[in-house]
Amino acid sequence: MTRPRVLVTRAWPETVEAELARRFDVTLNPADAALAPERIRAALGEYDAILPTVTDRLGAEMFDRPGIRTRILANYGVGFAHIDTAAAAARGIAVTNTPDVLSDCTADLAMTLLLMAARRAGEGERELRAGEWTGWRPTHMIGTKVSGKTLGIIGFGRIGQAMAARAKGGFGMRVLVQNRSAVAPEVLETHGAGQVASIEALLPECDFVSLHCPGGAENRNLLDARRLALMRPGAILVNTARGEVVDEAALAAALHAGRLGGAGLDVYAGEPRVPDALLTAPNTVLLPHLGSATRETREAMGMRVIANLDDFFAGRPPHDRVA
Ligand code: 8YV
């Protein structure tokens, strides 16, 4: 039996690439350069499976071509807003993602950003490295206390819940959540969390707000200038979800005006481009999309993709099918 032809669009952890090569007729990308749109479009005619990441745009126009061979897009990552799933489904292409395995590490990074912004850790490290630290003094680089404060979580899926567990268990924070659908009472109870009816109701209550909702068109500029203005003066925003969820210009304006106390960002609307207004904003911690970037998690994400491919090519429903 011929083995399915599989295209991996970026370099993956070695152990996972070796596992893929054992099972499939696999094309790797050792140079790790993001593929040009024309290459991805061509690949749809050449491969049974394509394994994209957030750096591959698979918009509707990609699928508008004859002779599509691809039957599954097995995405490496939980977020799949870079894939037009309706257009893929219309061409009979299945789409899977990699949930669960990255929840802990992404929540860890959200908490890292929250703590760094609250305690001015990025700013402090920059000062020290620049040789500008003049020594201890009672009023040096005063931040804001985290323990016991109120955290608002927008999007209470697996990662949002992992964030709540850290905030409540580690820092005794009060957790409020806003979610599209009603969260099961036992889930709220586990986290000692309360659900509010709207983002408008959430924002004025919170010292910190962390985003854990999906990206894509439906959540574009979910936090716009009007909503950012509802945040408490001095509040801190954390985004490990997707850049487009926040109006970056409005956020930068609120930071420069000193209305918000800071921000911790891991994702940007036009990655890898980061707007100058954010680079120069006070007390803003900026990381290069590291949410799931641990060896354990990146390997587990790869194995989750393989499990989805195994199911799919054996004629079983893949566990993580999203379209
Ligand atoms: C991934 C992420 O590394 O899973 C996601 O949605 O944002 C990251 O953890 C990236 O998207 C890979 O495609």
Coordinates of C-alpha atoms and ligand atoms in Angstrom, one line a residue:
M1 CA 0.0 0.0 0.0
T2 CA 1.4 3.4 -0.9
R3 CA 2.0 5.7 2.1
P4 CA 0.1 9.0 2.3
R5 CA 2.1 12.0 1.0
V6 CA 2.4 14.5 3.9
L7 CA 3.8 18.0 3.8
V8 CA 5.2 19.6 7.0
T9 CA 5.3 23.3 6.4
R10 CA 7.8 24.3 9.1
A11 CA 10.6 22.5 11.0
W12 CA 9.2 20.4 13.9
P13 CA 10.9 18.8 16.9
E14 CA 13.2 16.1 15.6
T15 CA 11.5 13.3 17.5
V16 CA 8.2 14.1 15.9
E17 CA 9.7 14.5 12.4
A18 CA 11.3 11.0 12.8
E19 CA 7.9 9.5 13.8
L20 CA 6.2 11.2 10.8
A21 CA 8.9 9.8 8.5
R22 CA 8.3 6.2 9.9
R23 CA 4.6 6.4 9.0
F24 CA 4.3 8.6 5.9
D25 CA 5.9 9.7 2.7
V26 CA 6.9 13.0 4.3
T27 CA 8.3 16.2 3.0
L28 CA 10.0 18.3 5.7
N29 CA 11.2 21.9 5.7
P30 CA 14.6 21.7 7.3
A31 CA 15.4 25.3 6.2
D32 CA 12.3 26.3 8.2
A33 CA 11.4 29.3 5.9
A34 CA 7.7 30.0 5.8
L35 CA 6.2 28.7 2.6
A36 CA 5.1 31.2 0.0
P37 CA 1.3 31.2 -0.7
E38 CA 1.9 29.9 -4.2
R39 CA 3.8 26.9 -2.7
I40 CA 1.0 26.1 -0.3
R41 CA -1.5 26.4 -3.2
A42 CA 0.5 24.1 -5.3
A43 CA 0.9 21.6 -2.4
L44 CA -2.9 21.2 -2.3
G45 CA -2.6 19.5 -5.6
E46 CA 0.4 17.3 -4.5
Y47 CA -0.1 16.1 -1.0
D48 CA -2.7 13.9 0.8
A49 CA -2.1 15.9 4.0
I50 CA -0.7 19.3 4.8
L51 CA 0.4 20.1 8.3
P52 CA 0.3 23.9 8.6
T53 CA 1.0 26.3 11.4
V54 CA -0.1 29.8 12.3
T55 CA 2.4 31.2 9.7
D56 CA 0.5 29.6 6.8
R57 CA -2.5 31.5 5.5
L58 CA -5.1 29.1 4.0
G59 CA -7.8 31.6 3.0
A60 CA -10.7 30.7 0.7
E61 CA -8.8 31.7 -2.4
M62 CA -6.3 28.8 -1.8
F63 CA -9.0 26.3 -2.3
D64 CA -10.4 27.9 -5.4
R65 CA -8.4 25.6 -7.8
P66 CA -9.0 22.4 -9.7
G67 CA -7.2 19.1 -8.9
I68 CA -7.1 19.3 -5.1
R69 CA -5.4 16.1 -3.7
T70 CA -5.3 17.2 -0.1
R71 CA -7.9 15.5 2.1
I72 CA -6.8 16.7 5.5
L73 CA -5.2 19.9 7.0
A74 CA -3.8 18.6 10.3
N75 CA -2.9 22.0 12.0
Y76 CA 0.0 22.2 14.5
G77 CA -1.6 24.4 17.1
V78 CA -4.9 24.9 18.8
G79 CA -5.9 28.1 17.0
F80 CA -6.9 27.6 13.4
A81 CA -8.2 31.1 12.4
H82 CA -5.5 31.1 9.6
I83 CA -7.5 28.4 7.8
D84 CA -10.8 29.1 6.1
T85 CA -12.5 25.9 7.5
A86 CA -15.7 26.5 5.6
A87 CA -13.8 26.8 2.3
A88 CA -11.8 23.7 3.1
A89 CA -14.9 21.7 4.1
A90 CA -16.6 22.8 0.9
R91 CA -13.8 21.0 -1.0
G92 CA -14.2 18.0 1.2
I93 CA -11.0 18.7 3.2
A94 CA -11.0 17.8 7.0
V95 CA -9.3 20.1 9.4
T96 CA -7.9 19.1 12.8
N97 CA -6.0 21.0 15.6
T98 CA -4.0 20.2 18.8
P99 CA -6.0 21.2 21.9
D100 CA -5.3 20.1 25.5
V101 CA -1.6 19.5 25.2
L102 CA -0.7 23.2 25.2
S103 CA -3.1 24.5 27.8
D104 CA -0.7 24.4 30.7
C105 CA 2.3 26.0 29.0
T106 CA 0.2 28.7 27.4
A107 CA -1.4 29.5 30.7
D108 CA 2.1 29.5 32.3
L109 CA 3.1 32.1 29.7
A110 CA 0.0 34.2 30.3
M111 CA 0.8 34.2 34.0
T112 CA 4.5 35.1 33.2
L113 CA 3.3 38.1 31.2
L114 CA 0.9 39.1 34.0
L115 CA 3.6 38.9 36.6
M116 CA 6.2 40.7 34.5
A117 CA 3.9 43.6 33.7
A118 CA 2.6 43.9 37.3
R119 CA 6.1 43.8 38.7
R120 CA 7.8 45.7 35.9
A121 CA 10.2 42.8 35.3
G122 CA 11.0 43.7 31.6
E123 CA 11.7 47.3 32.4
G124 CA 13.8 46.3 35.4
E125 CA 15.9 43.9 33.4
R126 CA 16.4 46.5 30.7
E127 CA 17.6 49.0 33.3
L128 CA 20.0 46.7 34.9
R129 CA 21.5 45.5 31.6
A130 CA 21.9 49.1 30.4
G131 CA 24.1 49.7 33.5
E132 CA 21.5 52.2 34.8
W133 CA 20.7 50.6 38.1
T134 CA 21.9 52.9 40.9
G135 CA 21.1 50.6 43.8
W136 CA 18.2 49.8 46.1
R137 CA 15.8 52.5 47.2
P138 CA 12.3 52.4 48.7
T139 CA 10.6 54.0 45.7
H140 CA 12.5 52.2 42.9
M141 CA 10.4 50.7 40.1
I142 CA 7.2 50.3 42.1
G143 CA 4.8 47.8 40.6
T144 CA 1.4 46.6 41.6
K145 CA 0.5 43.6 43.9
V146 CA -0.9 40.5 42.2
S147 CA -2.1 38.4 45.1
G148 CA -5.7 38.9 46.0
K149 CA -6.6 41.0 43.0
T150 CA -9.3 40.4 40.5
L151 CA -8.5 38.7 37.2
G152 CA -11.0 38.8 34.3
I153 CA -10.7 36.0 31.8
I154 CA -12.3 36.4 28.3
G155 CA -12.9 33.0 26.8
F156 CA -13.2 30.2 29.4
G157 CA -12.0 27.2 27.4
R158 CA -9.2 24.9 28.3
I159 CA -6.5 27.6 28.4
G160 CA -8.7 30.1 30.2
Q161 CA -9.4 27.5 32.9
A162 CA -5.7 26.6 33.2
M163 CA -5.1 30.3 33.7
A164 CA -7.8 30.5 36.4
A165 CA -6.3 27.6 38.2
R166 CA -3.0 29.4 38.4
A167 CA -4.5 32.7 39.4
K168 CA -6.7 31.2 42.1
G169 CA -4.5 28.5 43.4
G170 CA -1.2 30.3 43.2
F171 CA -2.1 33.9 43.8
G172 CA -5.5 33.8 45.6
M173 CA -7.0 36.0 42.9
R174 CA -10.7 36.5 42.4
V175 CA -11.6 35.2 39.0
L176 CA -14.4 36.6 36.8
V177 CA -15.1 35.1 33.4
Q178 CA -16.8 36.1 30.2
N179 CA -17.6 33.3 27.7
R180 CA -19.7 33.1 24.6
S181 CA -21.8 30.3 26.2
A182 CA -22.8 29.5 29.7
V183 CA -20.0 27.8 31.6
A184 CA -21.1 24.7 33.5
P185 CA -21.7 25.5 37.2
E186 CA -19.3 22.8 38.4
V187 CA -16.5 24.2 36.2
L188 CA -17.0 27.7 37.7
E189 CA -17.1 26.2 41.1
T190 CA -13.8 24.3 40.6
H191 CA -12.2 27.7 39.9
G192 CA -14.2 29.7 42.4
A193 CA -15.0 31.8 39.4
G194 CA -18.1 33.9 38.6
Q195 CA -19.4 34.3 35.0
V196 CA -20.6 37.7 33.9
A197 CA -23.0 38.4 31.1
S198 CA -20.9 40.6 28.9
I199 CA -17.4 42.0 28.3
E200 CA -18.9 45.4 29.3
A201 CA -19.8 43.9 32.7
L202 CA -16.4 42.3 33.1
L203 CA -13.9 45.0 32.3
P204 CA -14.7 47.6 35.0
E205 CA -14.4 44.9 37.7
C206 CA -10.9 43.7 36.9
D207 CA -7.3 44.7 37.9
F208 CA -6.0 42.3 35.2
V209 CA -7.7 41.0 32.1
S210 CA -6.4 38.0 30.2
L211 CA -7.6 36.9 26.7
H212 CA -8.2 33.3 26.0
C213 CA -10.8 33.4 23.2
P214 CA -10.2 32.3 19.5
G215 CA -9.0 34.8 16.9
G216 CA -10.3 35.3 13.4
A217 CA -12.9 37.6 11.9
E218 CA -15.6 37.0 14.6
N219 CA -13.3 38.3 17.4
R220 CA -11.4 40.9 15.4
N221 CA -11.0 44.1 17.6
L222 CA -13.1 42.5 20.3
L223 CA -11.3 44.8 22.7
D224 CA -11.6 48.1 20.8
A225 CA -11.1 51.7 22.0
R226 CA -14.6 51.8 23.6
R227 CA -14.1 48.6 25.5
L228 CA -10.5 49.4 26.5
A229 CA -11.9 52.6 28.0
L230 CA -14.0 50.4 30.3
M231 CA -11.0 48.9 31.9
R232 CA -10.0 50.2 35.4
P233 CA -7.4 53.0 35.4
G234 CA -4.1 51.3 35.9
A235 CA -5.4 47.8 34.9
I236 CA -3.1 45.4 33.0
L237 CA -4.1 43.5 29.8
V238 CA -2.6 40.1 28.9
N239 CA -2.9 38.6 25.4
T240 CA -1.7 35.1 24.6
A241 CA -4.7 34.4 22.3
R242 CA -4.5 36.2 18.9
G243 CA -3.3 39.7 18.1
E244 CA -6.4 40.6 16.1
V245 CA -8.6 40.3 19.2
V246 CA -7.2 43.7 20.4
D247 CA -7.2 47.0 18.5
E248 CA -3.5 47.5 18.8
A249 CA -3.5 51.2 18.0
A250 CA -6.2 51.8 20.7
L251 CA -4.3 49.7 23.2
A252 CA -1.0 51.6 22.5
A253 CA -2.9 54.9 22.9
A254 CA -4.3 53.8 26.3
L255 CA -0.8 52.8 27.4
H256 CA 0.9 56.0 26.2
A257 CA -1.8 58.1 27.9
G258 CA -1.1 56.2 31.1
R259 CA -4.7 55.1 31.4
L260 CA -3.8 51.4 31.5
G261 CA -1.1 50.3 33.9
G262 CA 0.6 48.0 31.4
A263 CA 0.2 45.1 29.0
G264 CA 1.8 41.7 28.4
L265 CA 1.5 40.6 24.8
D266 CA 2.6 37.3 23.1
V267 CA 0.7 37.8 19.9
Y268 CA 0.2 40.5 17.3
A269 CA -2.2 41.2 14.5
G270 CA 0.5 41.3 11.8
E271 CA 3.1 38.9 13.1
P272 CA 6.1 39.1 13.1
R273 CA 5.6 42.9 12.7
V274 CA 5.0 44.7 16.0
P275 CA 3.7 48.2 15.8
D276 CA 6.1 51.0 16.9
A277 CA 3.4 52.4 19.2
L278 CA 3.5 49.1 21.2
L279 CA 7.3 48.9 21.1
T280 CA 7.5 52.3 22.7
A281 CA 4.6 52.0 25.1
P282 CA 5.3 52.2 28.8
N283 CA 5.3 49.1 30.9
T284 CA 4.6 46.8 28.0
V285 CA 6.1 43.3 28.0
L286 CA 6.4 41.9 24.5
L287 CA 7.2 38.3 23.7
P288 CA 7.5 36.6 20.3
H289 CA 4.5 34.2 20.3
L290 CA 6.0 31.7 22.8
G291 CA 2.8 30.5 24.4
S292 CA 3.3 26.8 23.6
A293 CA 7.1 26.9 23.2
T294 CA 8.4 24.2 25.5
R295 CA 10.0 21.0 24.4
E296 CA 7.4 18.9 26.0
T297 CA 4.5 20.8 24.5
R298 CA 5.9 21.1 21.0
E299 CA 6.6 17.4 21.0
A300 CA 3.1 16.6 22.3
M301 CA 1.5 18.9 19.7
G302 CA 3.3 16.9 17.0
M303 CA 2.2 13.6 18.4
R304 CA -1.3 14.9 18.6
V305 CA -1.1 15.7 14.8
I306 CA 0.2 12.2 14.2
A307 CA -2.7 10.7 16.1
N308 CA -5.2 12.7 14.1
L309 CA -3.5 11.6 10.8
D310 CA -3.4 7.9 12.0
D311 CA -7.2 8.0 12.6
F312 CA -8.0 9.8 9.4
F313 CA -6.0 7.5 7.1
A314 CA -7.4 4.5 8.9
G315 CA -10.9 5.7 8.2
R316 CA -11.7 6.6 11.8
P317 CA -12.9 10.1 12.9
P318 CA -9.9 12.1 14.1
H319 CA -10.2 13.1 17.7
D320 CA -9.5 16.8 17.1
R321 CA -11.6 17.4 14.0
V322 CA -12.8 21.0 13.8
A323 CA -14.2 21.0 10.3
Ligands
8YV1 C1 1.3 27.6 18.3 C2 -0.7 28.9 19.2 O1 2.6 27.4 18.5 O2 -1.6 26.7 19.3 C3 -1.8 27.9 19.0 O3 -2.9 28.3 18.6 O4 -0.9 30.0 19.2 C4 0.7 28.4 19.4 O5 0.8 27.7 20.6 C5 1.1 28.1 16.9 O6 -0.1 28.6 16.6 C6 1.5 27.1 15.9 O7 0.7 27.0 14.8

